[in-house]
Coordinates of C-alpha atoms and ligand atoms in Angstrom, one line a residue:
M347 CA 50.5 -178.8 58.2
S348 CA 48.0 -176.4 59.7
D349 CA 45.7 -173.7 58.4
D350 CA 43.6 -171.1 60.1
S351 CA 40.5 -171.9 58.1
I352 CA 40.1 -175.3 59.7
P353 CA 40.1 -176.4 63.3
Q354 CA 43.0 -178.2 64.9
L355 CA 42.8 -182.0 64.7
R356 CA 44.1 -183.3 68.1
G357 CA 44.2 -186.9 67.0
Y358 CA 42.8 -189.6 64.7
D359 CA 40.5 -191.3 67.3
D360 CA 36.7 -191.1 66.7
A361 CA 36.2 -188.5 69.4
S362 CA 38.8 -186.1 68.0
L363 CA 37.5 -186.6 64.5
D364 CA 33.9 -185.9 65.6
R365 CA 34.9 -182.8 67.4
A366 CA 36.8 -181.4 64.4
F367 CA 34.1 -182.2 61.9
A368 CA 31.3 -180.8 64.2
S369 CA 33.2 -177.5 64.3
L370 CA 33.5 -177.5 60.5
T371 CA 29.8 -178.3 60.1
A372 CA 28.8 -175.5 62.5
D373 CA 30.8 -173.0 60.4
L374 CA 29.2 -174.4 57.3
E375 CA 25.6 -174.0 58.5
R376 CA 26.4 -170.5 59.8
G377 CA 27.6 -169.5 56.4
A378 CA 24.7 -171.1 54.6
G379 CA 22.3 -168.9 56.6
S380 CA 23.3 -165.8 54.6
L381 CA 23.2 -167.0 51.0
N382 CA 21.5 -164.0 49.5
G383 CA 22.2 -163.4 45.9
A384 CA 24.4 -165.1 43.3
D385 CA 27.6 -163.4 44.5
A386 CA 27.2 -164.7 48.1
V387 CA 26.5 -168.3 46.7
E388 CA 29.6 -168.2 44.6
Q389 CA 31.7 -167.0 47.4
F390 CA 30.3 -169.7 49.7
R391 CA 31.2 -172.3 47.0
L392 CA 34.7 -171.0 46.6
E393 CA 35.2 -170.9 50.4
W394 CA 34.3 -174.6 50.8
L395 CA 35.0 -176.3 47.4
G396 CA 37.6 -174.0 45.9
R397 CA 40.3 -176.1 44.1
K398 CA 43.2 -174.2 45.6
H399 CA 42.1 -172.7 48.9
G400 CA 38.8 -174.2 49.6
R401 CA 38.4 -175.6 53.1
L402 CA 37.8 -179.1 51.9
K403 CA 41.1 -178.9 50.0
T404 CA 42.8 -177.8 53.2
V405 CA 41.2 -180.6 55.2
S406 CA 42.3 -183.1 52.6
E407 CA 45.9 -181.8 52.6
A408 CA 46.2 -181.4 56.4
W409 CA 44.3 -184.4 57.7
L410 CA 43.8 -187.1 55.0
K411 CA 47.3 -187.2 53.6
T412 CA 48.9 -187.6 57.0
A413 CA 46.4 -190.0 58.4
P414 CA 47.6 -193.4 59.6
P415 CA 46.1 -196.2 57.5
E416 CA 43.6 -197.3 60.2
A417 CA 42.1 -193.7 60.4
R418 CA 41.6 -193.3 56.6
R419 CA 38.2 -194.9 56.5
P420 CA 36.6 -193.1 59.5
L421 CA 38.1 -189.8 58.3
G422 CA 37.0 -190.4 54.7
Q423 CA 33.4 -191.1 55.7
R424 CA 33.2 -187.8 57.7
F425 CA 34.9 -186.0 54.8
N426 CA 32.4 -187.3 52.3
G427 CA 29.5 -186.5 54.6
L428 CA 30.6 -182.9 54.9
K429 CA 31.1 -182.6 51.1
E430 CA 27.6 -183.9 50.5
R431 CA 26.1 -181.4 52.9
I432 CA 27.9 -178.5 51.1
E433 CA 26.6 -179.7 47.7
A434 CA 23.1 -180.0 49.1
L435 CA 23.2 -176.4 50.4
L436 CA 24.4 -175.2 47.1
T437 CA 21.6 -177.0 45.3
D438 CA 19.1 -175.5 47.6
A439 CA 20.5 -172.0 47.1
A440 CA 20.3 -172.5 43.3
A441 CA 16.7 -173.6 43.6
G442 CA 15.9 -170.6 45.7
K443 CA 17.5 -168.4 43.0
H444 CA 15.3 -170.1 40.4
R445 CA 12.2 -169.5 42.5
A446 CA 13.1 -165.8 42.8
A447 CA 13.6 -165.6 39.1
T448 CA 10.2 -167.1 38.3
G449 CA 8.5 -164.9 40.8
A450 CA 10.0 -161.8 39.2
A451 CA 8.5 -162.9 35.8
I452 CA 4.8 -163.4 36.8
D453 CA 2.7 -163.6 33.6
V454 CA -0.3 -161.6 34.6
T455 CA -2.2 -162.8 31.5
L456 CA -2.3 -166.4 32.7
P457 CA -5.6 -167.5 34.3
G458 CA -5.4 -167.7 38.1
T459 CA -5.9 -170.8 40.2
R460 CA -9.4 -170.6 41.4
P461 CA -9.9 -172.1 44.9
Q462 CA -12.8 -174.5 45.1
L463 CA -15.6 -173.2 47.2
G464 CA -17.5 -175.5 49.5
A465 CA -21.3 -175.7 49.5
E466 CA -24.1 -176.8 51.8
H467 CA -24.9 -180.5 51.6
P468 CA -28.5 -180.9 50.4
I469 CA -29.5 -182.3 53.8
V470 CA -27.9 -179.4 55.7
R471 CA -29.6 -177.0 53.3
T472 CA -33.0 -178.6 54.0
W473 CA -32.2 -178.8 57.7
H474 CA -31.5 -175.0 57.8
E475 CA -34.6 -174.3 55.7
A476 CA -36.8 -176.3 58.1
V477 CA -35.3 -174.4 61.1
R478 CA -35.8 -171.1 59.3
I479 CA -39.5 -171.8 58.5
F480 CA -40.3 -172.8 62.1
A481 CA -38.1 -170.1 63.7
A482 CA -40.3 -167.5 61.8
M483 CA -43.3 -169.0 63.7
G484 CA -41.5 -168.5 67.0
Y485 CA -39.9 -172.0 67.4
S486 CA -36.5 -172.5 69.0
V487 CA -34.1 -175.3 68.1
G488 CA -33.6 -178.3 70.3
T489 CA -30.9 -180.9 70.2
G490 CA -30.0 -184.0 72.1
P491 CA -27.7 -187.1 72.2
E492 CA -27.7 -189.6 69.4
V493 CA -26.8 -192.4 71.9
E494 CA -29.9 -192.5 74.1
T495 CA -31.3 -194.6 76.9
D496 CA -34.2 -196.9 76.4
Y497 CA -36.2 -194.7 78.8
Y498 CA -35.9 -191.5 76.7
N499 CA -36.1 -193.3 73.3
F500 CA -39.1 -195.5 74.1
E501 CA -40.5 -195.7 77.6
S502 CA -41.1 -192.0 78.2
L503 CA -42.7 -191.8 74.8
N504 CA -45.3 -194.3 75.7
F505 CA -43.6 -197.4 74.3
P506 CA -43.8 -199.7 77.3
P507 CA -41.5 -202.7 77.4
N508 CA -42.7 -205.4 75.0
H509 CA -45.0 -202.9 73.3
P510 CA -45.4 -204.1 69.6
A511 CA -44.7 -200.5 68.3
R512 CA -41.1 -201.0 69.4
D513 CA -40.8 -203.7 66.7
T514 CA -41.5 -201.2 64.0
Q515 CA -38.3 -199.3 64.8
D516 CA -35.5 -201.7 64.2
T517 CA -33.1 -200.5 66.8
L518 CA -29.3 -200.5 66.9
V519 CA -28.3 -201.2 70.5
V520 CA -25.0 -200.6 72.3
V521 CA -23.4 -203.9 73.3
G522 CA -22.7 -205.0 76.9
Q523 CA -25.8 -203.4 78.4
E524 CA -27.6 -206.6 79.5
R525 CA -26.9 -206.2 83.2
K526 CA -28.5 -202.8 83.4
P527 CA -32.2 -202.3 84.0
L528 CA -34.0 -202.0 80.6
R529 CA -34.7 -198.3 80.9
D530 CA -31.0 -197.5 81.4
R531 CA -29.7 -199.5 78.4
L532 CA -28.1 -197.5 75.7
L533 CA -29.1 -197.5 72.0
M534 CA -28.8 -195.3 68.9
R535 CA -31.9 -193.1 69.0
T536 CA -34.4 -194.2 66.4
H537 CA -36.1 -190.8 66.2
T538 CA -35.5 -187.3 67.5
S539 CA -38.5 -187.5 69.8
P540 CA -36.4 -188.1 73.0
V541 CA -35.4 -184.4 72.7
Q542 CA -39.1 -183.5 73.3
I543 CA -39.1 -185.2 76.7
R544 CA -35.6 -183.9 77.6
T545 CA -36.7 -180.4 76.8
M546 CA -40.0 -180.5 78.7
E547 CA -38.1 -181.9 81.7
Q548 CA -35.9 -178.8 81.6
Q549 CA -38.5 -176.1 81.1
P550 CA -42.2 -175.4 81.9
P551 CA -44.7 -174.6 79.1
P552 CA -45.2 -172.8 76.8
I553 CA -42.9 -174.7 74.4
R554 CA -42.4 -174.2 70.7
L555 CA -39.6 -176.4 69.6
V556 CA -38.2 -177.7 66.3
I557 CA -35.8 -180.6 66.5
P558 CA -33.6 -181.5 63.5
G559 CA -31.2 -184.4 63.9
K560 CA -29.6 -187.6 62.8
V561 CA -31.3 -190.9 63.7
H562 CA -30.4 -194.6 63.3
R563 CA -32.2 -197.8 62.4
N564 CA -31.2 -201.3 61.5
D565 CA -32.5 -200.9 58.0
A566 CA -30.9 -202.6 55.0
A567 CA -29.8 -199.9 52.6
D568 CA -31.7 -199.5 49.3
A569 CA -32.8 -196.6 47.2
T570 CA -35.2 -195.2 49.9
H571 CA -33.7 -196.7 53.1
S572 CA -30.5 -196.0 54.9
P573 CA -29.4 -197.0 58.4
I574 CA -28.7 -193.3 59.0
F575 CA -31.2 -190.7 58.1
H576 CA -32.4 -187.3 59.4
Q577 CA -35.7 -186.1 61.0
V578 CA -37.1 -182.8 61.9
E579 CA -39.7 -182.8 64.6
G580 CA -41.8 -180.2 66.1
L581 CA -43.5 -179.8 69.5
C582 CA -45.9 -177.1 70.6
V583 CA -47.3 -177.1 74.2
D584 CA -49.4 -174.5 75.8
E585 CA -52.8 -173.9 77.3
G586 CA -55.6 -174.3 74.7
I587 CA -53.6 -175.8 71.8
T588 CA -56.0 -177.6 69.4
F589 CA -55.9 -179.9 66.4
G590 CA -56.8 -176.7 64.4
D591 CA -53.5 -175.2 65.4
L592 CA -51.7 -178.3 64.3
K593 CA -53.3 -178.2 60.9
G594 CA -52.7 -174.5 60.4
T595 CA -49.1 -174.8 61.4
L596 CA -48.3 -177.7 59.1
D597 CA -50.3 -176.3 56.2
H598 CA -48.3 -173.1 56.5
A599 CA -44.9 -175.0 56.8
M600 CA -45.6 -177.1 53.7
K601 CA -46.5 -174.0 51.7
A602 CA -43.2 -172.4 52.9
F603 CA -41.3 -175.5 51.9
F604 CA -42.9 -176.3 48.6
G605 CA -44.7 -173.2 47.4
S606 CA -48.0 -171.5 48.2
S607 CA -50.1 -173.7 45.8
V608 CA -49.4 -176.8 47.8
K609 CA -52.4 -178.3 49.7
T610 CA -52.4 -180.6 52.7
R611 CA -54.8 -183.3 53.9
F612 CA -54.9 -185.4 57.1
F613 CA -55.7 -189.1 57.6
P614 CA -56.2 -191.0 60.9
S615 CA -53.1 -192.9 61.9
F616 CA -51.4 -194.3 65.0
F617 CA -48.3 -193.3 67.0
P618 CA -47.8 -194.3 70.7
F619 CA -47.1 -190.7 71.7
T620 CA -49.9 -188.8 70.1
E621 CA -53.7 -189.2 70.4
P622 CA -55.4 -188.6 68.0
S623 CA -52.6 -189.2 65.4
A624 CA -52.6 -188.4 61.7
D625 CA -50.6 -188.9 58.5
V626 CA -50.3 -185.8 56.4
Q627 CA -50.3 -185.8 52.6
I628 CA -49.3 -182.8 50.4
S629 CA -50.6 -182.3 46.9
C630 CA -48.0 -183.7 44.4
I631 CA -45.2 -181.1 43.9
F632 CA -44.3 -182.7 40.5
C633 CA -47.7 -182.7 38.8
G634 CA -49.6 -180.2 40.9
G635 CA -52.2 -182.9 41.9
K636 CA -53.1 -184.1 38.4
G637 CA -51.4 -187.5 38.9
C638 CA -48.0 -188.7 37.7
R639 CA -45.5 -191.5 38.2
K640 CA -44.0 -189.8 41.3
C641 CA -47.3 -189.7 43.1
K642 CA -48.4 -193.1 41.7
H643 CA -51.1 -191.2 39.9
S644 CA -52.9 -190.3 43.1
G645 CA -52.0 -186.6 43.0
W646 CA -50.8 -186.8 46.7
I647 CA -47.6 -187.6 48.5
E648 CA -47.4 -188.8 52.1
L649 CA -44.9 -186.7 54.0
L650 CA -45.5 -186.3 57.7
G651 CA -46.8 -187.9 60.9
C652 CA -48.4 -185.8 63.6
G653 CA -50.9 -185.7 66.3
M654 CA -52.0 -184.2 69.7
V655 CA -49.6 -185.0 72.4
D656 CA -50.9 -188.0 74.4
P657 CA -51.7 -186.9 78.0
A658 CA -49.7 -189.9 79.2
I659 CA -46.5 -188.2 77.9
F660 CA -47.2 -185.2 80.1
G661 CA -47.5 -187.8 82.9
F662 CA -43.9 -188.8 82.3
V663 CA -42.7 -185.2 82.3
R664 CA -44.7 -184.2 85.4
Q665 CA -42.3 -186.0 87.7
K666 CA -39.8 -183.3 87.0
Q667 CA -42.0 -180.3 85.8
P668 CA -45.3 -180.2 87.7
A669 CA -46.6 -177.6 85.3
Y670 CA -47.2 -180.3 82.7
D671 CA -50.8 -180.9 84.0
P672 CA -52.8 -182.7 81.3
E673 CA -55.9 -181.1 82.8
K674 CA -54.6 -177.6 82.0
I675 CA -52.3 -177.9 78.9
S676 CA -52.3 -179.6 75.6
G677 CA -50.0 -179.7 72.6
F678 CA -49.2 -181.2 69.2
A679 CA -46.2 -182.8 67.7
F680 CA -45.1 -183.7 64.2
G681 CA -42.2 -185.3 62.4
M682 CA -40.9 -185.8 58.9
G683 CA -37.8 -187.1 57.1
L684 CA -35.3 -184.4 56.1
D685 CA -33.7 -186.8 53.6
R686 CA -37.0 -187.5 52.0
I687 CA -37.8 -183.8 51.6
A688 CA -34.3 -183.1 50.2
M689 CA -34.7 -185.9 47.7
M690 CA -38.1 -184.5 46.6
K691 CA -36.9 -180.9 46.4
Y692 CA -33.7 -181.7 44.5
G693 CA -34.9 -184.7 42.4
I694 CA -32.6 -187.2 44.1
S695 CA -33.6 -190.8 43.4
D696 CA -31.3 -192.8 45.7
I697 CA -30.9 -191.9 49.4
G698 CA -27.4 -193.5 49.4
L699 CA -26.1 -190.7 47.2
L700 CA -26.6 -188.3 50.1
F701 CA -24.1 -190.3 52.2
S702 CA -21.6 -191.5 49.7
G703 CA -19.5 -188.4 49.8
D704 CA -19.1 -188.4 46.0
V705 CA -18.0 -184.8 45.1
R706 CA -19.3 -185.2 41.5
F707 CA -22.8 -185.7 43.0
L708 CA -22.5 -183.0 45.7
E709 CA -21.0 -180.2 43.5
Q710 CA -24.3 -180.0 41.6
F711 CA -25.7 -178.3 44.7
A712 CA -22.9 -175.7 44.9
Ligands
ZN2159 ZN1 -47.7 -186.3 40.8

């Protein structure tokens, strides 16, 4: 028996069966490409599954009934595979019809789905604010690598090998560096200060640079410590820069950060890369200086370290930029913790919250 609607079956061996069913499947997929509308779907169903003249019926009559016993199983498997494919295509077409029907009946009175808007992380916001404040005073932004050499992180900043000040910065070092000379060994930068040296090596004075960035120390995490935190540093180098310029700049910056009523005061301190060095306190932003729990009833909060650039630093730079002559130029540098400022500004009590990625915490700042 033969029928024009199905291909000719040349034999019951696997190759002939495959060829015949491949031809049927190709027809099927072609037909399924134009299932637009209920009429087309019904016609497609009748063409393949119709009880009297459907192609599957024809295949069953022409091939299955006359198949030798050993071919029934391979033929039946292919037949069932084809039938499943037809049914799947019809189910898909029905689902598409359903989608179209729903789309046509949009209820415009239903509330829409509101996409969730992102927001700046409190650290990023504080970072941008610091950059804005110093950019307004003519500072440009400097960046540098977080994986640094011992030379840029320590030696060039006047921390000679075995200097005790190195111990105050618990350093995370990169493994497998022992064979290199100390100055070339890699570590996670413990401060943003290497960018000061890198920038001065690249350009002669004058320099007005603000350096925000991520730093790393081997600190155990608690409410006020994290192995990752952020600093913002500043560097100003030119002829005739004085400690008065440093005080005026930081006083202005703190007023811009915390409000014009904030006062600053300076105390002697020590850093290897500045001389003289100072710690800066601001009047308590919570009590206005009267004394409260946050300022331990002193009325002041310690916030920054700063000082005049030690002439020895210019000595390190001078090898690459002769213009850094300590006899002719001077400068100041300062640094503060961005995380600490963000915590103060936004009343965050645990630094770990800034890095936990908890959306419930972060969405407060949206
Ligand atoms: Zn206070």
